[in-house]
Short mmCIF file of C-alpha atoms in Angstrom, two decimals:
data_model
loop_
_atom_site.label_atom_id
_atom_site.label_comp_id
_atom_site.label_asym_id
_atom_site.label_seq_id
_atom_site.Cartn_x
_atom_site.Cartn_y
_atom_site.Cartn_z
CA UNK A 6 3.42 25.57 42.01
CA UNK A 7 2.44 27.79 39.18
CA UNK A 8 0.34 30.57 39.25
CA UNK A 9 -3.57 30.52 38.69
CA UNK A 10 -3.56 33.36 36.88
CA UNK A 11 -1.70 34.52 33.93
CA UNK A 12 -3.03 38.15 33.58
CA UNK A 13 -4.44 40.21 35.95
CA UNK A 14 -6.10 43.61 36.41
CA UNK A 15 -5.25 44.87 39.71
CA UNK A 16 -7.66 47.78 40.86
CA UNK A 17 -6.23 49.79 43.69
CA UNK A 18 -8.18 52.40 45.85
CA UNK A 19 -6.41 55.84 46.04
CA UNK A 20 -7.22 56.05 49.68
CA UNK A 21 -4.85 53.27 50.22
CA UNK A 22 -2.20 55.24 48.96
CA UNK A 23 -2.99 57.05 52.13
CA UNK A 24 -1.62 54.96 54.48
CA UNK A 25 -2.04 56.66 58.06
CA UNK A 26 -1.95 59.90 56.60
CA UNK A 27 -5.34 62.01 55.76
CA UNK A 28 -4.27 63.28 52.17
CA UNK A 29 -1.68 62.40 49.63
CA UNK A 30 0.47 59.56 48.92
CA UNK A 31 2.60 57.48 51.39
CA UNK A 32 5.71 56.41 50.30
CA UNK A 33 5.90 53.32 52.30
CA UNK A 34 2.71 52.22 50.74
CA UNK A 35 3.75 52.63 47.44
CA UNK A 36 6.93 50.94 48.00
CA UNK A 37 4.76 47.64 49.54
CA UNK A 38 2.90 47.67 46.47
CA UNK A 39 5.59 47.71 44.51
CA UNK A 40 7.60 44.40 45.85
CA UNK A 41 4.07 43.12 46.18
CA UNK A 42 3.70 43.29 42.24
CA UNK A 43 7.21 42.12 41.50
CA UNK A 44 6.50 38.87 43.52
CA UNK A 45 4.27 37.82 41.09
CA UNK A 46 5.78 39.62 38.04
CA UNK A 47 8.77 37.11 38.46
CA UNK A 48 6.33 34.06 38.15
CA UNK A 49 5.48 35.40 34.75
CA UNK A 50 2.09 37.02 35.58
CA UNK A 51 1.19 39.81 33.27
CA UNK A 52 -0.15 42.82 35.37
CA UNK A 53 -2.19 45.54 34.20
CA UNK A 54 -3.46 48.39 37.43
CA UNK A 55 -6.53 50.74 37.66
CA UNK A 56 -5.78 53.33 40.69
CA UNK A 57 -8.35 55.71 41.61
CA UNK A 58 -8.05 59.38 42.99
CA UNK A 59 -9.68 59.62 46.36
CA UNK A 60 -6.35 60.28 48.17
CA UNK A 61 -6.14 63.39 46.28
CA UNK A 62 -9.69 64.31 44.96
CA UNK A 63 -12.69 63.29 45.19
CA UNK A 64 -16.11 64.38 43.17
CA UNK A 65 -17.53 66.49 46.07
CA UNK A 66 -21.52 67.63 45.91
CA UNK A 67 -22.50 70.30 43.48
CA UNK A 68 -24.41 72.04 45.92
CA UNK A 69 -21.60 72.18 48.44
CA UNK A 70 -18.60 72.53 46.07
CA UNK A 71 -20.14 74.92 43.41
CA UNK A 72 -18.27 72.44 40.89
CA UNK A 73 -20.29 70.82 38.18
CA UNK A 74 -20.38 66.84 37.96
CA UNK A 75 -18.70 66.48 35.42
CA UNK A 76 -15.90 69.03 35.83
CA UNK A 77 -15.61 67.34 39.30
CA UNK A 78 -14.96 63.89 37.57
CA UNK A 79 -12.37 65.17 35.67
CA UNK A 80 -10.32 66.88 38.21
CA UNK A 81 -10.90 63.04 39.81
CA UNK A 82 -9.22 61.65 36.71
CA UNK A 83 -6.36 64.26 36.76
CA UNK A 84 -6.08 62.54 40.24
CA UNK A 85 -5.45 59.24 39.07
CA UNK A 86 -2.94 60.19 36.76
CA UNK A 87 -1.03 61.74 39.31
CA UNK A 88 -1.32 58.32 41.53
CA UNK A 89 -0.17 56.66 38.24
CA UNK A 90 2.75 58.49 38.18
CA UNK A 91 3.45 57.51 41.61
CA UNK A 92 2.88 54.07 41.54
CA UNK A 93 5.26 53.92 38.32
CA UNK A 94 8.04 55.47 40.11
CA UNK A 95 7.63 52.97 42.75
CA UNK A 96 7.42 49.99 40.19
CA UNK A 97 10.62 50.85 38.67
CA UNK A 98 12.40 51.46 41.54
CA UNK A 99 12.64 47.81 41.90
CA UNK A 100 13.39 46.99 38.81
CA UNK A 101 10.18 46.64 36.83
CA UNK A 102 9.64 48.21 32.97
CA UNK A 103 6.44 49.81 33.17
CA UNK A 104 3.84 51.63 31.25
CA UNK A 105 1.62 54.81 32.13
CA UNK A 106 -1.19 55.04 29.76
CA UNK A 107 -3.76 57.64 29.87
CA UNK A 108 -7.88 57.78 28.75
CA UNK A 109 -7.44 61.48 28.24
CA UNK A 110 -3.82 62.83 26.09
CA UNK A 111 -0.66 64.25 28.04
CA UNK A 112 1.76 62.53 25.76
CA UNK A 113 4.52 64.46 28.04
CA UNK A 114 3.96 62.03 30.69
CA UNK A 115 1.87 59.23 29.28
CA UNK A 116 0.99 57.09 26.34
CA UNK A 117 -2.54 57.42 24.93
CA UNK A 118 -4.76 54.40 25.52
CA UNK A 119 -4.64 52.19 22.86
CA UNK A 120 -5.95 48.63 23.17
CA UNK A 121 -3.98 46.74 21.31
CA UNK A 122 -0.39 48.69 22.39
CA UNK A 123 -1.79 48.04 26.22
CA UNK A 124 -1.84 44.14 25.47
CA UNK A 125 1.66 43.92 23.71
CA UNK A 126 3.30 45.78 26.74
CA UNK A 127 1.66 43.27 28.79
CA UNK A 128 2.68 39.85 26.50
CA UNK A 129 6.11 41.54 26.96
CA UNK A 130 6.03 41.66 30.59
CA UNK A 131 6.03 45.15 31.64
CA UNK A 132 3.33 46.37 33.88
CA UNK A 133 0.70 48.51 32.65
CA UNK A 134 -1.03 51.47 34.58
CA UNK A 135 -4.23 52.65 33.20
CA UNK A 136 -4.53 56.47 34.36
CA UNK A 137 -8.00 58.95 33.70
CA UNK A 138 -10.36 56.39 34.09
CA UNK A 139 -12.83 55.28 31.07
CA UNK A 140 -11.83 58.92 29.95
CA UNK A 141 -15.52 59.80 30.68
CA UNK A 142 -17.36 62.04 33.29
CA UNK A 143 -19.81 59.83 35.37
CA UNK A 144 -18.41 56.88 35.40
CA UNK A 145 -16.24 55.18 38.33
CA UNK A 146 -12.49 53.73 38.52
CA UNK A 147 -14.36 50.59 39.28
CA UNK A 148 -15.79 50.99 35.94
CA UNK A 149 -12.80 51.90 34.17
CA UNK A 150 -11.29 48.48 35.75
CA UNK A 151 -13.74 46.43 34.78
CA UNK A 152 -13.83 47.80 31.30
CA UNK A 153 -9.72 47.70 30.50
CA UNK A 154 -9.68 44.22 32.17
CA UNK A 155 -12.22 42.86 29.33
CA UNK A 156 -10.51 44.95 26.77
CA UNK A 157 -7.02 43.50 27.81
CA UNK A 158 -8.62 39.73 28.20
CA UNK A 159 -7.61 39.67 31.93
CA UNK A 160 -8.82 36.11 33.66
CA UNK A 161 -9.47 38.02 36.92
CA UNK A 162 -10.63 41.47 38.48
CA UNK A 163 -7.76 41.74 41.93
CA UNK A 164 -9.52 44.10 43.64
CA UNK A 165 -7.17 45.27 46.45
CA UNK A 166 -8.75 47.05 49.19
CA UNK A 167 -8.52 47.74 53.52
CA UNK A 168 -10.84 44.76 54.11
CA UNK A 169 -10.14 40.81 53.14
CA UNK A 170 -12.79 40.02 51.32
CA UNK A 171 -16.79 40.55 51.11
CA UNK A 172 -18.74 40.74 54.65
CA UNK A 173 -22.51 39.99 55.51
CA UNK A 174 -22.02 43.33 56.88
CA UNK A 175 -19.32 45.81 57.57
CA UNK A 176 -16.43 44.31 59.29
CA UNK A 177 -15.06 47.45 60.97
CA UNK A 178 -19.19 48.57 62.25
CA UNK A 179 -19.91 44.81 62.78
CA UNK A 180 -18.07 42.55 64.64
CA UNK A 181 -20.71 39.61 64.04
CA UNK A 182 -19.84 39.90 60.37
CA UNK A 183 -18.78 37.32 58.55
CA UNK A 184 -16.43 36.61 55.66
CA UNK A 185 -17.47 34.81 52.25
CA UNK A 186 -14.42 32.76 50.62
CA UNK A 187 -16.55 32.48 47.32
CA UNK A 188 -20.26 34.10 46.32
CA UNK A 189 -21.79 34.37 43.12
CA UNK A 190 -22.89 37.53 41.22
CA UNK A 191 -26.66 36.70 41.78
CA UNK A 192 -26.30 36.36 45.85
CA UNK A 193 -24.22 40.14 45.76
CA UNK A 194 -27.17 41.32 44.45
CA UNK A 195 -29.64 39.55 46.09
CA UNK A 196 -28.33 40.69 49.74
CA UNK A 197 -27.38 44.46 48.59
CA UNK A 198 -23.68 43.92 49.34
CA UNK A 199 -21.34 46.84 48.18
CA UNK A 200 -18.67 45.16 46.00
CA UNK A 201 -17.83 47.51 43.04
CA UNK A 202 -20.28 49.90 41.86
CA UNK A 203 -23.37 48.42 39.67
CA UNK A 204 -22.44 49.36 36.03
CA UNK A 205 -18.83 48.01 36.85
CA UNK A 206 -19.97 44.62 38.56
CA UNK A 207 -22.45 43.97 35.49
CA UNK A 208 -19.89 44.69 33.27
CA UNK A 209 -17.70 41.95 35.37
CA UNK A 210 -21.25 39.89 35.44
CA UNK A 211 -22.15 40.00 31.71
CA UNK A 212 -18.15 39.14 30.15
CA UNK A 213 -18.09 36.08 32.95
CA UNK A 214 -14.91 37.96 34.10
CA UNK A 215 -14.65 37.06 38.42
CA UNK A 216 -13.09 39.50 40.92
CA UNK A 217 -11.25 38.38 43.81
CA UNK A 218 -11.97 41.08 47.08
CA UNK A 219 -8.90 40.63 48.94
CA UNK A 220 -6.87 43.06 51.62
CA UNK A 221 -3.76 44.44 49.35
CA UNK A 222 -2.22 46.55 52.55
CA UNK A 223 -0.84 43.08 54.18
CA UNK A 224 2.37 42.01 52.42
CA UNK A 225 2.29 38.83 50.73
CA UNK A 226 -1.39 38.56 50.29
CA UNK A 227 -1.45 39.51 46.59
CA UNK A 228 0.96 36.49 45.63
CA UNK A 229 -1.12 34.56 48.22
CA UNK A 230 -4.28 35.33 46.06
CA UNK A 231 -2.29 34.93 42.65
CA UNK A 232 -1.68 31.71 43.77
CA UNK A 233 -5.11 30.42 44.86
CA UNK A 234 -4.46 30.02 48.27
CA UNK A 235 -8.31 31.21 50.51
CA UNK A 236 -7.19 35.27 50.63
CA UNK A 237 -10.14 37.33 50.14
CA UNK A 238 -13.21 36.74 48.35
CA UNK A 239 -14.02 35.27 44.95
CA UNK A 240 -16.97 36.68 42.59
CA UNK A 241 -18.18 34.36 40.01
CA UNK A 242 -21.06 32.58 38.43
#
């Protein structure tokens, strides 16, 4: 069988990175992720990843920090450079050729973001992290994912998280909940369900771009999803 998709934007919590721990970056996690994406890298599929930064830092109150919005998002994009870096390591480790680009310059340890250079590395089949967000101050990961994805021409939003897929509720407060295998943008809004935050999901909504909700910490389940099999849930419409 051949894959459904040829080029993806994988978006990846930082948490995750977490694993069991409370803080910081698990190695076994990052090494799962990283056969995970060569699974489907062999089938041809062109991967491009948006990580966030929660694992390390994230924006806090201004009251109860004393640290300004903005400053606050940006130490949260230093974060997901950092993760990046991490996640690259990991990727390579197993063979892959990889790219680290970054919204805001540190050409010691990453390319600037450039469209255009993002989608060659892609066409030639190594794997593209996107670190520092949308290189802007109040705006999300989820945001930055939804915006490189369109930029890149992705056919699909993977967005890996703890749960598989979208609930009528939340699965681990509610065990009555139940699991959608496909809902359209309208219906997310209509019942107030919390899939990406809003100026990411009407990005996704607007460019006709769908995003598959789908648990990335079970092994296997991203190749499941790459190849159409019922993992996770599927935005569209």
């Amino acid at each position: 069988m051949l894959p459904k998709y040829k080029r993806i934007l994988l978006k990846l919590s930082g948490e995750a990175l977490m694993g069991d721990a409370n803080y910081g970056i698990d190695p076994k996690v990052v090494s799962q992720y990283a056969y995970d994406i060569k699974s489907i890298t062999d089938l041809g599929v062109q991967v491009a990843i948006v990580i966030g930064g929660g694992n390390i830092y994230r924006g806090m109150n201004e009251a109860e920090s004393g640290i300004e919005r903005a400053q606050g998002d940006y130490m949260g994009m230093l974060a997901t450079v950092i993760n990046g870096m991490a996640l690259q390591s990991g990727l390579e480790k197993v063979g892959l050729y990889t790219r680290l680009q970054s919204a805001i310059k540190m050409e010691q340890i990453a390319e600037p973001y450039i469209r255009r250079r993002a989608i060659r590395h892609v066409e030639k089949g190594r794997v593209v992290i996107f670190g520092g967000g949308t290189g802007n101050p109040y705006f999300t990961t989820d945001t930055a994912a939804s915006l490189r994805a369109i930029e890149i021409q992705a056919d699909v939003i993977l967005k890996g998280t703890r749960v598989d897929g979208i609930y009528t509720a939340d699965p681990e407060k509610d065990k009555t909940a139940t699991r959608f295998e496909t809902i359209t943008f309208s219906e997310v809004y209509q019942k107030s369900l919390n899939v990406m935050d809003m100026t990411a999901f009407t990005l996704c909504q607007e460019n006709k771009l769908p995003i598959i909700v789908f648990d990335m910490n079970r092994p296997g389940n991203l190749l499941n999803v790459i190849m159409g099999k019922n993992v996770g849930t599927l935005v569209k419409g």
